[in-house]
PDB file of C-alpha atoms in Angstrom:
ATOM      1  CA  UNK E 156      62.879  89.685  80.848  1.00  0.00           C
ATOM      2  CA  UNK E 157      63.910  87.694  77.675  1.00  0.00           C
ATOM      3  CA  UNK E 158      62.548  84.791  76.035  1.00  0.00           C
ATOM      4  CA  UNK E 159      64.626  81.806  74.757  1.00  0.00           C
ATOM      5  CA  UNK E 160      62.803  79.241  73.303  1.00  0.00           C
ATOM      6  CA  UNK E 161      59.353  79.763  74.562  1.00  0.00           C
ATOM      7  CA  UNK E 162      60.747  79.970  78.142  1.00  0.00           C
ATOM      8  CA  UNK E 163      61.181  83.191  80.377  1.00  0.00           C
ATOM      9  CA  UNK E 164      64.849  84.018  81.408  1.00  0.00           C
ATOM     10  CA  UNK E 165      66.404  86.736  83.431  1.00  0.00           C
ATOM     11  CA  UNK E 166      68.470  89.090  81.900  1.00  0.00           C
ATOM     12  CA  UNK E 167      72.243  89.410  83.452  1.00  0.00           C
ATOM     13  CA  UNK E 168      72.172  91.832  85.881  1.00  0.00           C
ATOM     14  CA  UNK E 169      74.415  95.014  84.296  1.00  0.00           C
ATOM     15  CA  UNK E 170      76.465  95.066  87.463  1.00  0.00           C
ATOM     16  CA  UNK E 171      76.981  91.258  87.085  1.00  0.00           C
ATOM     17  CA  UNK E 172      78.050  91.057  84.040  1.00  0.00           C
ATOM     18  CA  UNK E 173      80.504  93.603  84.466  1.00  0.00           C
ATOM     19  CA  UNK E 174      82.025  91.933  87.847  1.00  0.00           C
ATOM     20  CA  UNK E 175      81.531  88.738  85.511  1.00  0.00           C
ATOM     21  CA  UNK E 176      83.923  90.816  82.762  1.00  0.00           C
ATOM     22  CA  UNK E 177      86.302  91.605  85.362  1.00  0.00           C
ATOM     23  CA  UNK E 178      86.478  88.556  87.171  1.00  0.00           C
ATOM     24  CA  UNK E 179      87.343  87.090  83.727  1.00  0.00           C
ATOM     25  CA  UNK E 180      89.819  89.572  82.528  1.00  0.00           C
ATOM     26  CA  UNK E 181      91.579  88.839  86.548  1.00  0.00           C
ATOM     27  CA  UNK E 182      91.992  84.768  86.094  1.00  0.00           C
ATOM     28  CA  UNK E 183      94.438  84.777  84.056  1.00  0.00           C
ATOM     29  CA  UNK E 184      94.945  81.029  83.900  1.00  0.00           C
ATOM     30  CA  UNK E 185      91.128  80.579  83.050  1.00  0.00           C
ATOM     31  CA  UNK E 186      91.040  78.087  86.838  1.00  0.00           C
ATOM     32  CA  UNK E 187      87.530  79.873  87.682  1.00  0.00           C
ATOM     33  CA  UNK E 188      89.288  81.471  90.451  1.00  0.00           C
ATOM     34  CA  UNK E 189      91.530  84.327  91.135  1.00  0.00           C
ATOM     35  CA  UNK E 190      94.930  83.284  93.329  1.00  0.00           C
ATOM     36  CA  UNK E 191      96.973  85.875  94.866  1.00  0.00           C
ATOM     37  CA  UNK E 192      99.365  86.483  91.731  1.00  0.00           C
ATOM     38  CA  UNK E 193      96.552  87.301  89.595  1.00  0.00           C
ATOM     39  CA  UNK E 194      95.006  89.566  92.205  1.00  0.00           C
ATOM     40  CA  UNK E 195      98.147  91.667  93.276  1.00  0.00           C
ATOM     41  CA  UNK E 196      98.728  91.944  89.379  1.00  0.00           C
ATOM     42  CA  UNK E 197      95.098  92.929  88.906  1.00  0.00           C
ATOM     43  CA  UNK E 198      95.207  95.421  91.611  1.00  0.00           C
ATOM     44  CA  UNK E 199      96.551  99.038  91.164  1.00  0.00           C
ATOM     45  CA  UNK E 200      97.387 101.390  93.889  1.00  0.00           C
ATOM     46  CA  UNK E 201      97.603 104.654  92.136  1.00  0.00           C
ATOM     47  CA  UNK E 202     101.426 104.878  91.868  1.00  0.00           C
ATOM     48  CA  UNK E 203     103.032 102.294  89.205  1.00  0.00           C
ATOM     49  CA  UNK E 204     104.228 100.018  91.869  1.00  0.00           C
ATOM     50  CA  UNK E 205     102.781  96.496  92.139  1.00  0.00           C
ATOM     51  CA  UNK E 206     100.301  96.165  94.863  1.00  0.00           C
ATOM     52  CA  UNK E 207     101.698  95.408  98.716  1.00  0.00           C
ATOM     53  CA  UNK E 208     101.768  91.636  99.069  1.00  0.00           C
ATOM     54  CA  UNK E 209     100.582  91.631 102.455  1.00  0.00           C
ATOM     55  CA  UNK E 210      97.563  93.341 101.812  1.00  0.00           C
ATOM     56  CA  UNK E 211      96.533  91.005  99.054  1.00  0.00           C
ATOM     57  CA  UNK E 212      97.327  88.481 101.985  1.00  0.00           C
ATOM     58  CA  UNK E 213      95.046  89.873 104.249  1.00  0.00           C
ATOM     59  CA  UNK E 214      92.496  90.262 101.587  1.00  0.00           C
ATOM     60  CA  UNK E 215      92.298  87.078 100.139  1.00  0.00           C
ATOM     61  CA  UNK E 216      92.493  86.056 104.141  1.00  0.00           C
ATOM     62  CA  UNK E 217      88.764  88.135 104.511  1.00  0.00           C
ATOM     63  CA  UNK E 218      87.817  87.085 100.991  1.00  0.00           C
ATOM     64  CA  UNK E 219      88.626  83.505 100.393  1.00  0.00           C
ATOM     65  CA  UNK E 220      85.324  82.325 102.558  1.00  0.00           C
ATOM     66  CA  UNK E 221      85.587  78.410 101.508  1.00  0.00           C
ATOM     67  CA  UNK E 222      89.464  78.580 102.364  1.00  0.00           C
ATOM     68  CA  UNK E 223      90.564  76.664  98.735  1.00  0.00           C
ATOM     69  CA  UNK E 224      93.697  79.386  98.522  1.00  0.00           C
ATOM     70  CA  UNK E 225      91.938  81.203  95.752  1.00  0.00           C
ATOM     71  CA  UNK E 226      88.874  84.039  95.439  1.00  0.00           C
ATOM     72  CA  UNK E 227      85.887  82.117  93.334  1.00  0.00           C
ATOM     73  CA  UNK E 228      83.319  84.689  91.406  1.00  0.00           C
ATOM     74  CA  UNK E 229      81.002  85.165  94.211  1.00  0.00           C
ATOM     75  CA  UNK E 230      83.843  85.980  96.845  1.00  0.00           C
ATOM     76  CA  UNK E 231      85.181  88.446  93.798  1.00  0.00           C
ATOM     77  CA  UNK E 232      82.226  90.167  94.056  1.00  0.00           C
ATOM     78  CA  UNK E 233      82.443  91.257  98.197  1.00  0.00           C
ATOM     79  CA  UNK E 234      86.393  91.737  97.603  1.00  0.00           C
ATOM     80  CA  UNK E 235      85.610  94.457  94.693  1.00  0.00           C
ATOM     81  CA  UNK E 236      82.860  96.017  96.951  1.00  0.00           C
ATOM     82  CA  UNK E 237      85.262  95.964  99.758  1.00  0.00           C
ATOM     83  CA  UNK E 238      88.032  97.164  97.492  1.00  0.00           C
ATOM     84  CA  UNK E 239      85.875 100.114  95.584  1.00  0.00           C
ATOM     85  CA  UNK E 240      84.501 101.280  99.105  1.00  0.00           C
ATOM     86  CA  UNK E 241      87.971 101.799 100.389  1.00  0.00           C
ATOM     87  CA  UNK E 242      89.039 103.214  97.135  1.00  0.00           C
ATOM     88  CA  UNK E 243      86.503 106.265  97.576  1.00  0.00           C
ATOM     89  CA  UNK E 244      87.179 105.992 101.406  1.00  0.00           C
ATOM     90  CA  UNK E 245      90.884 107.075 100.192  1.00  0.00           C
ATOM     91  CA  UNK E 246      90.197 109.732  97.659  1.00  0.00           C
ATOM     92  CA  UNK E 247      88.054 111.684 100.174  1.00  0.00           C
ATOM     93  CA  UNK E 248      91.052 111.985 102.487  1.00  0.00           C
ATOM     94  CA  UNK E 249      93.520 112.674  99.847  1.00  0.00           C
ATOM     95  CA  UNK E 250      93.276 116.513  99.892  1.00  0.00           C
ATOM     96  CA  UNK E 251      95.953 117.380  98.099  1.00  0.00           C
ATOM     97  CA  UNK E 252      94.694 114.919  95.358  1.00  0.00           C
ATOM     98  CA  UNK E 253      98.621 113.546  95.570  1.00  0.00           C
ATOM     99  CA  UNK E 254      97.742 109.662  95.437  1.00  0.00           C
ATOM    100  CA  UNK E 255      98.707 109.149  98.695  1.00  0.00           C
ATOM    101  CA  UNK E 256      98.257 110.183 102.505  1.00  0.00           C
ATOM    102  CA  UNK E 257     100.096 112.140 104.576  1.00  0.00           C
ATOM    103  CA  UNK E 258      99.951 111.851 108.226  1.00  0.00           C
ATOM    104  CA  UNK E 259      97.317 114.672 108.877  1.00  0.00           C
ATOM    105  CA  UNK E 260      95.470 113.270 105.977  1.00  0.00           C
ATOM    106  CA  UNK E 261      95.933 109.790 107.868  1.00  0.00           C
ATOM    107  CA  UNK E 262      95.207 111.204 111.234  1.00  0.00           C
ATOM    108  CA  UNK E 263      92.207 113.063 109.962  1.00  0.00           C
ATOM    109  CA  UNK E 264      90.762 109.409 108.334  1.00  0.00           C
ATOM    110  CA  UNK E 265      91.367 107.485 111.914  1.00  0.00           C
ATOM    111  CA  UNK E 266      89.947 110.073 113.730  1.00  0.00           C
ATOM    112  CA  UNK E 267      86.681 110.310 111.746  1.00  0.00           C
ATOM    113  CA  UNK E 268      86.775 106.439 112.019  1.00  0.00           C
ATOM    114  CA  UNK E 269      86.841 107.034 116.009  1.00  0.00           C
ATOM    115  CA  UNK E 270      90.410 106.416 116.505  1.00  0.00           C
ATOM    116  CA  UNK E 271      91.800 108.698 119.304  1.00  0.00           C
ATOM    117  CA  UNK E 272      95.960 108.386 119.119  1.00  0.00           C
ATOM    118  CA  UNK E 273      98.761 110.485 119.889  1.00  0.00           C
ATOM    119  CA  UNK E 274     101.165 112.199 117.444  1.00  0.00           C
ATOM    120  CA  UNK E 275     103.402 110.156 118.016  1.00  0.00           C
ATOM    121  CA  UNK E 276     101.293 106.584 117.351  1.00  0.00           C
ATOM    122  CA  UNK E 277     100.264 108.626 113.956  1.00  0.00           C
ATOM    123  CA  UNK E 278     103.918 109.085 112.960  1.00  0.00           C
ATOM    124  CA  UNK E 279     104.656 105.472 113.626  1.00  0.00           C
ATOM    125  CA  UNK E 280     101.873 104.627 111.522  1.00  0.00           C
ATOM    126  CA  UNK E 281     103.063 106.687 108.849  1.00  0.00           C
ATOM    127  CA  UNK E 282     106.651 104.677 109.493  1.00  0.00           C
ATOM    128  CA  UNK E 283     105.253 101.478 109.696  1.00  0.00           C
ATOM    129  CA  UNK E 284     103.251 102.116 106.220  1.00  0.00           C
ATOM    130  CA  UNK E 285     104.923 104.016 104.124  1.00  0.00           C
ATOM    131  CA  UNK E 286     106.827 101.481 102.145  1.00  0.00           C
ATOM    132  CA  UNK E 287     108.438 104.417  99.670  1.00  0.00           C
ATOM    133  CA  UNK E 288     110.006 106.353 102.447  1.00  0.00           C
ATOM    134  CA  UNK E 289     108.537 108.973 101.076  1.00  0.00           C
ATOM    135  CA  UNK E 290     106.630 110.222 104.212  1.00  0.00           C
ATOM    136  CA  UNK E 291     103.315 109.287 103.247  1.00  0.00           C
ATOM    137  CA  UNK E 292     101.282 106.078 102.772  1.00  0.00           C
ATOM    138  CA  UNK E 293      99.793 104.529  99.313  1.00  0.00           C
ATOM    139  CA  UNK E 294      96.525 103.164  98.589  1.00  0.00           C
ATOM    140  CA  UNK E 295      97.172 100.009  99.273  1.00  0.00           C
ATOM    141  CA  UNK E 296      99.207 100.641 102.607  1.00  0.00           C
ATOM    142  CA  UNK E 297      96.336 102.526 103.904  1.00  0.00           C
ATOM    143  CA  UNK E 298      93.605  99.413 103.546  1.00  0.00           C
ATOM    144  CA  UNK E 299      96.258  97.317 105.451  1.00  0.00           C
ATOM    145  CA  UNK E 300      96.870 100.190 108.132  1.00  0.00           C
ATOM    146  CA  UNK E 301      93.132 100.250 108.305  1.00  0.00           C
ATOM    147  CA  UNK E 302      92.485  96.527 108.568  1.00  0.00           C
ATOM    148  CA  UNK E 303      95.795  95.916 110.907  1.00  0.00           C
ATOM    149  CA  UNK E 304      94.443  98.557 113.162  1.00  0.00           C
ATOM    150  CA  UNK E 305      91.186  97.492 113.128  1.00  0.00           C
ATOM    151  CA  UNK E 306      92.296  94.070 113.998  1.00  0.00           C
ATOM    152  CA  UNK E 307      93.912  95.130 117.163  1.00  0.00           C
ATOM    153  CA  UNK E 308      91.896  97.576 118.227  1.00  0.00           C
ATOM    154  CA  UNK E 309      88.861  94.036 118.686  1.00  0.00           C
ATOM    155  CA  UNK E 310      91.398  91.998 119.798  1.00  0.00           C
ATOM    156  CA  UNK E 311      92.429  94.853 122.389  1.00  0.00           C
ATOM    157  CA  UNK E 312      88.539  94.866 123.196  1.00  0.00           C
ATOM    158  CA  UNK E 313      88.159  91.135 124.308  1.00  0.00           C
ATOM    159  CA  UNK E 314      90.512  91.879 127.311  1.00  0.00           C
ATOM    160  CA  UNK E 315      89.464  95.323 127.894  1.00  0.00           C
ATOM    161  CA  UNK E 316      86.048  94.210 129.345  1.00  0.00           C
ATOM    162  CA  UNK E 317      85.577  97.390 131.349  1.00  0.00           C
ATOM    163  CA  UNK E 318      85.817  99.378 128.399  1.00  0.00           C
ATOM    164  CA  UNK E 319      89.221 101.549 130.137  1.00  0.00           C
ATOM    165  CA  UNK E 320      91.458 101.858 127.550  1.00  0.00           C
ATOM    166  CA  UNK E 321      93.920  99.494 129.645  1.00  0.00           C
ATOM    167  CA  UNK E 322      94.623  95.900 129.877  1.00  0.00           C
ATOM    168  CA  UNK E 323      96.575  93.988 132.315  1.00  0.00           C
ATOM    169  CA  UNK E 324      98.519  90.680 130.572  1.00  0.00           C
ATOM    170  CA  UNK E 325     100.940  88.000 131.118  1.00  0.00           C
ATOM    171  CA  UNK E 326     104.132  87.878 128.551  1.00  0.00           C
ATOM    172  CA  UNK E 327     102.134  84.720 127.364  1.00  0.00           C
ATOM    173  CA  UNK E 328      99.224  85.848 127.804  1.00  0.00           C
ATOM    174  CA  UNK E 329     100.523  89.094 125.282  1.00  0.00           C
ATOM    175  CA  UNK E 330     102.250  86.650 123.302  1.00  0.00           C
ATOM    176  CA  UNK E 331      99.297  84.255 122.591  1.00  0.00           C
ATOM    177  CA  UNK E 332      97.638  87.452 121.668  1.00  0.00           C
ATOM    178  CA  UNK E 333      99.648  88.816 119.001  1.00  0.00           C
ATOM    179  CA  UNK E 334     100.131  85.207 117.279  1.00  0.00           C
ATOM    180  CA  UNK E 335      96.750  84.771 117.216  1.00  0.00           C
ATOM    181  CA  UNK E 336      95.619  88.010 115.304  1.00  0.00           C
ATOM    182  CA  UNK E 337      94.157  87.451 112.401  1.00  0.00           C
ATOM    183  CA  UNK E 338      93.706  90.477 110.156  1.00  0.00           C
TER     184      UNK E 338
END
């Protein structure tokens, strides 16, 4: 506790105040908020390239809780939680230390986050992901491989209400799903 002026105050919480410092050093244009821009160019996935645009779409989808197009310091908080957690999520399936997953790194994350898929779904994934053709999938690329899957998988789930592992669906029916998922 601190006193200012004959009156008790509460310290900043250490942990605050560094989000706070953060959160600062991230709004570039001093708004009070962070847009998109300012969080891709914030962001760092491990290998010098800017951060995939999508997934800062899909985050600042999750983050931006009172919709105003921008991440305000209390929503900056959850994002860097959300961020830091799959950060160490990442490095403890990175065996090779490389910076990036390869597809029995990536198969051995989904399966330990109860994902049961074939070969072939993981190589797609790896496809689908792996924006520097190199074979292997980036920090960034992994959250929205996560997240995308994730997505599907609960959508998947509100028609699969016997819990089979199959659906039955019209084309508009399909179609009215896939539009509608919102990662």
């Amino acid at each position: 506790m601190a006193y200012y002026y004959g009156q008790q105050q509460q310290q900043p919480d250490p942990q605050q105040q560094f989000l706070w410092n953060i959160f600062q050093k991230v709004d570039k244009d001093r708004s009070g908020s962070i847009s998109a821009i300012e969080l891709q160019q914030a962001l760092s996935n491990g290998t010098w390239t800017p951060f995939n645009p999508e997934t800062v779409r899909l985050m600042m989808g999750m983050f931006d809780r009172d919709r105003s197009g921008a991440i305000n310091f209390q929503e900056f908080g959850a994002l860097w939680k959300y961020v830091t957690d799959w950060q160490s999520t990442f490095k403890s399936y990175d065996r090779d230390n490389s910076g990036s997953i390869d597809r029995n790194e990536l198969k051995t994350a989904l399966t330990n986050f109860g994902f049961r898929l074939s070969d072939q779904l993981y190589d797609l994934l790896v496809r689908k992901f792996d924006r520097s053709g190199r074979g292997c999938v980036s920090f960034d690329d992994f959250i929205q491989c996560c997240v995308v899957l994730q997505t599907m998988t609960s959508t998947f789930q509100q028609y699969d209400v016997n819990r089979s592992g199959w659906i039955q669906l019209s084309y508009e029916q399909f179609l009215t799903l896939v539009f509608n998922l919102k990662p």
